[in-house]
Structure formats: C-alpha cells, structure tokens
Amino acid sequence: MADFTEASGDLSPQYRDHAVAALKSTTEQHQELDILVVGGGVVGAGAALDAVTRGLDVGLVEARDWASGTSSRSSKLIHGGLRYLEMLDFALVNEALKERGLLLTRIAPHLVRPVPFLYPLHQRFIERPYVGAGIALYDAMSVSGSHGRGLPIHKHLSRRATLRAAPSLKQDAMVGSIRYYDGQVDDARMVTNIIRTAAHYGAKVVNRTSVIDFLREGERVVGAKVKDHESGEVYDVRAKQVINATGVWTDDTQALVTDRGQMKVRASKGVHLVVPRDRFQSTVGLILRTEKSVLFVIPWGRHWIIGTTDTDWNLDKAHPAATSADIDYILEHVNKVLVRPLTREDVEGVYAGLRPLLAGESDSTAKLSREHVVAHPVPGLVVVAGGKWTTYRVMGKDAVDEAVRALDERVPESVTETITLLGADGYQAAWNRRGRTSELSGVHVARVEHLLQRYGSMSRHLLAMIAENPELGEPLPGADDYLAAEVVYAVTHEGARHVEDVLTRRTRISIEAWDRGDSAAPVVADLMAGPLGWTPEQRDHEVEVYLARVKAERISQEQPDDATADAERIRVADIVSAN
C-alpha cells in the first residue's frame, strides 16, 4: 500500500490519485484498511481523524464534496444550546460546552471565535431571574471541566444599554436583555480542515466517490464497492470495519446491507437568510423565541445570517430547497423587533440544510432528539447518527470506539482532545505579527487578517503564492472579500474539484454575493483550469452548470411549498467531471 506516514495534508489532484491507488490496493492480501469511513461531513471527518491518530490504517470516501450536505449549511455556531438547557437536557449541553471550550482554546482557535448575543427580555420581574439563572448555569457549566470556557461571562443589560448595543431594535421590543457569548465557525472550512488534518496523519481521503454497495463475506461487511464520479471507475475497498457517517443518508446507506437497522433518521429542514451588515445597526447578535423554536440573528463578517426554520423534509436530500414561505417566515419574525423591517430586496443569499434527527414518536422535528447514537447493526458495519455539529469530535470518537472493539489488536484510546487542526499551531503568534507581515508582503493588513482567520498559520502559503504571482492577490469579481489565491489554493491544497466547490464551500460567495457568484464563476474556472488540467470545453461546462444551479435556486425560492421548490431545484443535476 502507498506510504502515507509522511503526508502533508495537501489535498492536491496528485494526492487524490495517490489516495485512490492506495484504496484500490486494499484488495491485495493483508493490505485491507483497519477502518473505512463513509461520509465526508463533519462526523465522518472527525471519525477519520480519531481513527488515524490512534495508529489505525484509515480511508474515507465522500460521494460529493467535503461538507456538501448538512455540514456546510448550519447556523455556523459552536454552542451548547440554550434551548436544550431549558428542556433539562443537561448532559447534552454539558458535552457541547466542553467541546466548545476545546475548539476555542486548543483544537481550532484559528477557526472558532467568540460571538456575542442578546437574549431580549419581555417581562419586567419574572423573566429576568428565570432566564438569568439559566444563562448563569450555562456559563457555570462551561467552566466546570478542565478546559475553560474561552469566552466572557454573561451580563445583564437595561433597556437603554440594550438599545446602545443594538440601536435598530424597537424600543418596545424588550424591557432589557442579557448578553452572553457562544462560538462561531465557517462550517465548511472547518470540515475541510479536519479532513486535511486526518490526511496529514496518514488517512487516505477521496471525495466525489460514492458507495454503491457493501462487500460481504457471509453476514459480515468487509468493505465497500465504490464509484469514482471523476473517472467513472468502479472499484472495491476492503476494510476490517466500516463506519457509516452519512447523516440524513444513513437509512439509505444502511439499507444496502440490512433492513434491520437499529435506528431511523428523519430530516429536518433549516433555512437561513444572509443580509448585508448595514441593513440594521447592532454590535451583537440576537436570539429570538418563536412559536416553534428559536431564531438567531448572527454577525457574519460584513453580513448577518438569520435563521432558522425547523420543518420535516421528505424530498431530495442533496439539494433541500428553501421556499417563499420559508423566507417570509424568517422575515416576519425578525421584523417584529426591528425599527426598519427587512424586505426581500435586502436578502443577498439563502441556504437550506437538513438536520439528521433520530426519529421518534413526535410529529414535530423540533422535538426530536439532538443526541447521537452508535449502533453495530451487522458485523463489520458501525452506524453513527444524530447529534449536534458542535459535538462532532465525540461522535467520531464513539463510532471508532465501537469499531475497534471488533479488531483483534489492542488499539489506543482517542487522543483528539489534544490534536490541533492544521493552521492552529503558531496562529496566535502569526496574528500578533499581522502588521509586520503586511509590511513585508505588501498585502493590506485587512487582507492578512482575512487569510489568518480562514487558514491560520497556513496563510503563509497563500502569501507566498501572491509574492510569486501578484495577480493572485486580486479580489474576485463581485466578491471583494476573497482573493484569487484562495481559488488556486482550494485546488492545490483543499481537494476542490469543481467551480461549485469553490464558490459554495471553500469560499461562501454563493450566499454572500448579490449575484451569488455569477460574475466570479468564469474567473474561478480560469484559475482552476490550470492545476486541474481542464480543456476549454471543460472550463465552459463548469461555468454553465454553476450558473444553471444559481438560476434554479432563485426560482425554487419563489415557490410556495416544498414540492414545487424541490421540483425546480432538481432540474439542474450535480456537476460530473467531463474527463
């Protein structure tokens, strides 16, 4: 098998070829993997990193792109979940707060950062002590472990102080508030970083490769038959244990092996809107109660993210569609507290994601469990499902713990509490030197800060690219926050294979730009063409498919219900390599 012990974590096209060859070689005698992870979302990425850092031989396959499903369409929060505390789910909140502290202070301080929120109060005498006690408990639980909170403590604010922090709120929208802190992350970037870190430690990770069947010896699963959507090739990958971490696709993947699954997953659709930061004044985010759930107003660079909804979804899992009704619902609820109401014209971007919830007796997805479950439905196959984005590391650990029980050799305990992600080491020093770095590189300090907050100490690689080719220091059309160097880096280091990968996940141009990336698409395709060896025809095909995707999404968001929105969105098929 190809040697991955000195891997760099750079997911270049050449790395992918190398990883594919290594996966194919598992059919040779005594060359099988210890663990094959199916699914390149945050849980699958976490499982692969956990397994490989225990010394196991690990492979991972993802049907589309890293984080292309649920893991790139979240509220982008690392949080304990205040509403779970209200539901008295102390164990879930405690676990999530511990993970929040680890991510902020040790694992990914370059990617996870504090974000302040106001919790508006509406009743003068009863609500403040009740909510205040809950948030005080939230803070206390965050420091009860040995990892610390990494965040400031909460503070009670009067109505006047609340309006100073958020001048655009209606004066009668609250009698006061409580300011508290949680964590924030670019979810897709974090997943890619976890994947790269797993590859750095020797995992063989391949995207655009789906499992079409499982390999069996009697009742035992001994690997998977996979299809490479870039080449069209079908090949076998053998492994001692397979971990199914496919989120909302869990039932579909599990059905390839057995109909005796120990769990069922229900998909809940969550829709978010993106609006410019200047549409209303506030130095903090908001958490608002609705009749069904909670609504977050989240600071996001030069934008606000507002969401989410929580409704059952039984249609296309790859491309859940937001409807006109979803958008109206969010606008209606946020406008209850704003002096100047937001309109459709204020909305830059819209995205919809599916939460994989453990199915129960409840008719409402809002009441289904956010806790995770690990099962071993048949020998050789471990299934992990449910959970929260924040607790991905624990889910990955628990899945690997279950898998290694069936291995003959003794396997070390998980060490991911102590493993920093690529870019974390040296980040604080690089941040402190950002002014000096700007002077030496000739790149504006605001650009240096942008790179540091996306790549951590690895931003030096992008600055080196710009020094070698100054044109890579230019911003992309219609998306001034992002540089051309980031597109090339996405291909040479982050496994991007298509224009869609760059515009929707390596950057967030598809939701942050007014034209949703239409003007950037041709430039992005030109930048990707060289390292990927595209012909002019392939380059044009990539742009055409991306523009068609944006158009289909816009039309779907004008539809009144899920069925008609889904029908419009699925008119455009996923991009497939023209090689």
GROMACS .gro file of N, CA, C and O in nm, residues 418-493:
model
  304
  418THR      N    1  -0.640   1.636   2.227
  418THR     CA    2  -0.511   1.705   2.229
  418THR      C    3  -0.458   1.736   2.088
  418THR      O    4  -0.352   1.798   2.076
  419ILE      N    5  -0.529   1.692   1.984
  419ILE     CA    6  -0.481   1.712   1.847
  419ILE      C    7  -0.530   1.846   1.794
  419ILE      O    8  -0.650   1.870   1.784
  420THR      N    9  -0.438   1.934   1.759
  420THR     CA   10  -0.477   2.062   1.699
  420THR      C   11  -0.493   2.044   1.548
  420THR      O   12  -0.424   1.963   1.486
  421LEU      N   13  -0.584   2.119   1.489
  421LEU     CA   14  -0.603   2.113   1.345
  421LEU      C   15  -0.494   2.191   1.274
  421LEU      O   16  -0.432   2.283   1.332
  422LEU      N   17  -0.469   2.158   1.149
  422LEU     CA   18  -0.369   2.229   1.070
  422LEU      C   19  -0.400   2.379   1.070
  422LEU      O   20  -0.515   2.419   1.050
  423GLY      N   21  -0.299   2.459   1.093
  423GLY     CA   22  -0.316   2.604   1.097
  423GLY      C   23  -0.331   2.660   1.236
  423GLY      O   24  -0.321   2.782   1.256
  424ALA      N   25  -0.358   2.573   1.335
  424ALA     CA   26  -0.374   2.621   1.474
  424ALA      C   27  -0.240   2.650   1.539
  424ALA      O   28  -0.225   2.752   1.608
  425ASP      N   29  -0.142   2.563   1.518
  425ASP     CA   30  -0.010   2.585   1.578
  425ASP      C   31   0.053   2.712   1.519
  425ASP      O   32   0.065   2.726   1.398
  426GLY      N   33   0.092   2.802   1.605
  426GLY     CA   34   0.155   2.926   1.561
  426GLY      C   35   0.057   3.034   1.521
  426GLY      O   36   0.098   3.144   1.480
  427TYR      N   37  -0.074   3.006   1.532
  427TYR     CA   38  -0.173   3.104   1.488
  427TYR      C   39  -0.167   3.234   1.568
  427TYR      O   40  -0.169   3.343   1.511
  428GLN      N   41  -0.161   3.223   1.700
  428GLN     CA   42  -0.164   3.344   1.782
  428GLN      C   43  -0.043   3.432   1.754
  428GLN      O   44  -0.054   3.555   1.746
  429ALA      N   45   0.073   3.369   1.737
  429ALA     CA   46   0.193   3.447   1.704
  429ALA      C   47   0.178   3.513   1.568
  429ALA      O   48   0.216   3.630   1.549
  430ALA      N   49   0.122   3.439   1.471
  430ALA     CA   50   0.101   3.497   1.337
  430ALA      C   51   0.002   3.613   1.343
  430ALA      O   52   0.019   3.714   1.273
  431TRP      N   53  -0.102   3.598   1.427
  431TRP     CA   54  -0.199   3.708   1.442
  431TRP      C   55  -0.132   3.832   1.503
  431TRP      O   56  -0.154   3.945   1.458
  432ASN      N   57  -0.049   3.811   1.604
  432ASN     CA   58   0.019   3.922   1.668
  432ASN      C   59   0.116   3.992   1.573
  432ASN      O   60   0.143   4.112   1.589
  433ARG      N   61   0.166   3.919   1.475
  433ARG     CA   62   0.262   3.974   1.379
  433ARG      C   63   0.196   4.023   1.250
  433ARG      O   64   0.266   4.053   1.153
  434ARG      N   65   0.064   4.030   1.248
  434ARG     CA   66  -0.005   4.058   1.121
  434ARG      C   67   0.035   4.192   1.061
  434ARG      O   68   0.042   4.205   0.938
  435GLY      N   69   0.061   4.293   1.145
  435GLY     CA   70   0.104   4.422   1.092
  435GLY      C   71   0.239   4.411   1.024
  435GLY      O   72   0.260   4.465   0.915
  436ARG      N   73   0.331   4.341   1.087
  436ARG     CA   74   0.464   4.322   1.030
  436ARG      C   75   0.454   4.238   0.902
  436ARG      O   76   0.522   4.267   0.802
  437THR      N   77   0.370   4.135   0.904
  437THR     CA   78   0.350   4.052   0.785
  437THR      C   79   0.298   4.136   0.669
  437THR      O   80   0.340   4.119   0.553
  438SER      N   81   0.206   4.226   0.698
  438SER     CA   82   0.153   4.315   0.595
  438SER      C   83   0.263   4.400   0.533
  438SER      O   84   0.270   4.415   0.411
  439GLU      N   85   0.349   4.456   0.617
  439GLU     CA   86   0.458   4.540   0.567
  439GLU      C   87   0.553   4.461   0.477
  439GLU      O   88   0.595   4.508   0.371
  440LEU      N   89   0.588   4.340   0.522
  440LEU     CA   90   0.684   4.260   0.447
  440LEU      C   91   0.627   4.206   0.318
  440LEU      O   92   0.698   4.193   0.217
  441SER      N   93   0.497   4.172   0.317
  441SER     CA   94   0.437   4.110   0.200
  441SER      C   95   0.379   4.211   0.102
  441SER      O   96   0.355   4.178  -0.015
  442GLY      N   97   0.351   4.333   0.149
  442GLY     CA   98   0.284   4.432   0.065
  442GLY      C   99   0.136   4.406   0.050
  442GLY      O  100   0.069   4.470  -0.031
  443VAL      N  101   0.082   4.311   0.128
  443VAL     CA  102  -0.061   4.281   0.128
  443VAL      C  103  -0.126   4.359   0.241
  443VAL      O  104  -0.077   4.358   0.355
  444HIS      N  105  -0.236   4.428   0.213
  444HIS     CA  106  -0.300   4.512   0.314
  444HIS      C  107  -0.331   4.430   0.440
  444HIS      O  108  -0.366   4.312   0.432
  445VAL      N  109  -0.318   4.494   0.556
  445VAL     CA  110  -0.336   4.423   0.682
  445VAL      C  111  -0.476   4.361   0.693
  445VAL      O  112  -0.494   4.253   0.753
  446ALA      N  113  -0.577   4.425   0.633
  446ALA     CA  114  -0.712   4.367   0.637
  446ALA      C  115  -0.716   4.235   0.560
  446ALA      O  116  -0.786   4.141   0.600
  447ARG      N  117  -0.639   4.228   0.450
  447ARG     CA  118  -0.632   4.102   0.374
  447ARG      C  119  -0.558   3.996   0.454
  447ARG      O  120  -0.594   3.878   0.452
  448VAL      N  121  -0.451   4.037   0.522
  448VAL     CA  122  -0.375   3.942   0.603
  448VAL      C  123  -0.463   3.886   0.714
  448VAL      O  124  -0.463   3.765   0.741
  449GLU      N  125  -0.542   3.973   0.778
  449GLU     CA  126  -0.633   3.926   0.883
  449GLU      C  127  -0.737   3.829   0.827
  449GLU      O  128  -0.769   3.727   0.891
  450HIS      N  129  -0.788   3.860   0.710
  450HIS     CA  130  -0.884   3.771   0.645
  450HIS      C  131  -0.823   3.633   0.625
  450HIS      O  132  -0.887   3.530   0.655
  451LEU      N  133  -0.700   3.627   0.574
  451LEU     CA  134  -0.635   3.498   0.550
  451LEU      C  135  -0.607   3.425   0.680
  451LEU      O  136  -0.627   3.302   0.690
  452LEU      N  137  -0.564   3.497   0.782
  452LEU     CA  138  -0.534   3.434   0.911
  452LEU      C  139  -0.659   3.373   0.972
  452LEU      O  140  -0.653   3.264   1.031
  453GLN      N  141  -0.773   3.438   0.958
  453GLN     CA  142  -0.897   3.387   1.016
  453GLN      C  143  -0.959   3.274   0.936
  453GLN      O  144  -1.055   3.213   0.980
  454ARG      N  145  -0.903   3.245   0.820
  454ARG     CA  146  -0.953   3.135   0.737
  454ARG      C  147  -0.854   3.019   0.728
  454ARG      O  148  -0.895   2.904   0.714
  455TYR      N  149  -0.725   3.050   0.738
  455TYR     CA  150  -0.623   2.947   0.719
  455TYR      C  151  -0.527   2.936   0.837
  455TYR      O  152  -0.442   2.847   0.840
  456GLY      N  153  -0.539   3.026   0.934
  456GLY     CA  154  -0.449   3.023   1.047
  456GLY      C  155  -0.305   3.043   1.004
  456GLY      O  156  -0.276   3.122   0.913
  457SER      N  157  -0.213   2.971   1.066
  457SER     CA  158  -0.072   2.987   1.033
  457SER      C  159  -0.039   2.939   0.892
  457SER      O  160   0.068   2.972   0.838
  458MET      N  161  -0.130   2.864   0.828
  458MET     CA  162  -0.107   2.822   0.689
  458MET      C  163  -0.126   2.937   0.590
  458MET      O  164  -0.100   2.920   0.471
  459SER      N  165  -0.172   3.052   0.637
  459SER     CA  166  -0.188   3.167   0.547
  459SER      C  167  -0.056   3.207   0.483
  459SER      O  168  -0.055   3.271   0.377
  460ARG      N  169   0.054   3.166   0.544
  460ARG     CA  170   0.185   3.198   0.483
  460ARG      C  171   0.198   3.135   0.345
  460ARG      O  172   0.268   3.188   0.258
  461HIS      N  173   0.132   3.021   0.324
  461HIS     CA  174   0.137   2.956   0.192
  461HIS      C  175   0.069   3.044   0.087
  461HIS      O  176   0.119   3.058  -0.026
  462LEU      N  177  -0.043   3.104   0.122
  462LEU     CA  178  -0.113   3.190   0.027
  462LEU      C  179  -0.036   3.318   0.002
  462LEU      O  180  -0.031   3.368  -0.111
  463LEU      N  181   0.027   3.372   0.107
  463LEU     CA  182   0.108   3.493   0.089
  463LEU      C  183   0.228   3.463  -0.001
  463LEU      O  184   0.268   3.549  -0.080
  464ALA      N  185   0.283   3.344   0.010
  464ALA     CA  186   0.394   3.305  -0.077
  464ALA      C  187   0.348   3.295  -0.222
  464ALA      O  188   0.420   3.334  -0.316
  465MET      N  189   0.227   3.243  -0.243
  465MET     CA  190   0.171   3.235  -0.377
  465MET      C  191   0.153   3.374  -0.437
  465MET      O  192   0.184   3.397  -0.555
  466ILE      N  193   0.106   3.467  -0.355
  466ILE     CA  194   0.085   3.605  -0.403
  466ILE      C  195   0.219   3.671  -0.433
  466ILE      O  196   0.232   3.746  -0.531
  467ALA      N  197   0.321   3.644  -0.350
  467ALA     CA  198   0.453   3.702  -0.374
  467ALA      C  199   0.510   3.653  -0.507
  467ALA      O  200   0.574   3.729  -0.581
  468GLU      N  201   0.483   3.527  -0.541
  468GLU     CA  202   0.534   3.470  -0.666
  468GLU      C  203   0.454   3.518  -0.786
  468GLU      O  204   0.508   3.538  -0.895
  469ASN      N  205   0.323   3.539  -0.767
  469ASN     CA  206   0.235   3.585  -0.874
  469ASN      C  207   0.140   3.690  -0.817
  469ASN      O  208   0.033   3.655  -0.766
  470PRO      N  209   0.176   3.819  -0.824
  470PRO     CA  210   0.095   3.925  -0.762
  470PRO      C  211  -0.050   3.929  -0.810
  470PRO      O  212  -0.137   3.979  -0.737
  471GLU      N  213  -0.079   3.876  -0.930
  471GLU     CA  214  -0.218   3.874  -0.977
  471GLU      C  215  -0.309   3.791  -0.885
  471GLU      O  216  -0.430   3.816  -0.879
  472LEU      N  217  -0.250   3.697  -0.812
  472LEU     CA  218  -0.329   3.616  -0.721
  472LEU      C  219  -0.372   3.694  -0.597
  472LEU      O  220  -0.454   3.646  -0.519
  473GLY      N  221  -0.319   3.813  -0.580
  473GLY     CA  222  -0.360   3.899  -0.470
  473GLY      C  223  -0.481   3.983  -0.503
  473GLY      O  224  -0.529   4.061  -0.418
  474GLU      N  225  -0.535   3.971  -0.624
  474GLU     CA  226  -0.651   4.048  -0.664
  474GLU      C  227  -0.780   3.984  -0.614
  474GLU      O  228  -0.791   3.861  -0.611
  475PRO      N  229  -0.881   4.067  -0.579
  475PRO     CA  230  -1.009   4.011  -0.534
  475PRO      C  231  -1.088   3.953  -0.652
  475PRO      O  232  -1.065   3.990  -0.768
  476LEU      N  233  -1.181   3.865  -0.621
  476LEU     CA  234  -1.265   3.805  -0.723
  476LEU      C  235  -1.381   3.898  -0.759
  476LEU      O  236  -1.430   3.973  -0.673
  477PRO      N  237  -1.428   3.897  -0.882
  477PRO     CA  238  -1.537   3.985  -0.924
  477PRO      C  239  -1.664   3.961  -0.842
  477PRO      O  240  -1.704   3.846  -0.820
  478GLY      N  241  -1.723   4.069  -0.793
  478GLY     CA  242  -1.847   4.058  -0.718
  478GLY      C  243  -1.832   4.001  -0.579
  478GLY      O  244  -1.930   3.980  -0.509
  479ALA      N  245  -1.706   3.975  -0.537
  479ALA     CA  246  -1.681   3.914  -0.406
  479ALA      C  247  -1.549   3.965  -0.353
  479ALA      O  248  -1.450   3.891  -0.344
  480ASP      N  249  -1.546   4.092  -0.318
  480ASP     CA  250  -1.421   4.159  -0.284
  480ASP      C  251  -1.350   4.099  -0.164
  480ASP      O  252  -1.230   4.119  -0.147
  481ASP      N  253  -1.420   4.024  -0.080
  481ASP     CA  254  -1.356   3.967   0.039
  481ASP      C  255  -1.259   3.855   0.007
  481ASP      O  256  -1.173   3.821   0.089
  482TYR      N  257  -1.271   3.794  -0.111
  482TYR     CA  258  -1.193   3.675  -0.143
  482TYR      C  259  -1.091   3.703  -0.253
  482TYR      O  260  -1.120   3.773  -0.349
  483LEU      N  261  -0.973   3.642  -0.238
  483LEU     CA  262  -0.863   3.664  -0.332
  483LEU      C  263  -0.849   3.547  -0.430
  483LEU      O  264  -0.885   3.433  -0.398
  484ALA      N  265  -0.792   3.578  -0.545
  484ALA     CA  266  -0.770   3.475  -0.647
  484ALA      C  267  -0.684   3.361  -0.593
  484ALA      O  268  -0.703   3.244  -0.629
  485ALA      N  269  -0.589   3.395  -0.505
  485ALA     CA  270  -0.501   3.291  -0.448
  485ALA      C  271  -0.581   3.184  -0.376
  485ALA      O  272  -0.542   3.066  -0.375
  486GLU      N  273  -0.694   3.222  -0.318
  486GLU     CA  274  -0.774   3.125  -0.244
  486GLU      C  275  -0.836   3.020  -0.336
  486GLU      O  276  -0.860   2.907  -0.294
  487VAL      N  277  -0.863   3.057  -0.459
  487VAL     CA  278  -0.917   2.962  -0.555
  487VAL      C  279  -0.812   2.858  -0.592
  487VAL      O  280  -0.838   2.737  -0.591
  488VAL      N  281  -0.691   2.905  -0.624
  488VAL     CA  282  -0.584   2.812  -0.659
  488VAL      C  283  -0.551   2.722  -0.540
  488VAL      O  284  -0.534   2.600  -0.555
  489TYR      N  285  -0.545   2.781  -0.421
  489TYR     CA  286  -0.515   2.704  -0.301
  489TYR      C  287  -0.623   2.598  -0.275
  489TYR      O  288  -0.593   2.487  -0.230
  490ALA      N  289  -0.747   2.631  -0.305
  490ALA     CA  290  -0.856   2.535  -0.286
  490ALA      C  291  -0.834   2.409  -0.370
  490ALA      O  292  -0.867   2.298  -0.327
  491VAL      N  293  -0.776   2.426  -0.488
  491VAL     CA  294  -0.748   2.312  -0.576
  491VAL      C  295  -0.623   2.239  -0.532
  491VAL      O  296  -0.621   2.115  -0.524
  492THR      N  297  -0.516   2.313  -0.502
  492THR     CA  298  -0.386   2.251  -0.476
  492THR      C  299  -0.371   2.198  -0.334
  492THR      O  300  -0.285   2.113  -0.309
  493HIS      N  301  -0.455   2.246  -0.241
  493HIS     CA  302  -0.439   2.205  -0.102
  493HIS      C  303  -0.566   2.152  -0.035
  493HIS      O  304  -0.557   2.087   0.069
   0.00000   0.00000   0.00000
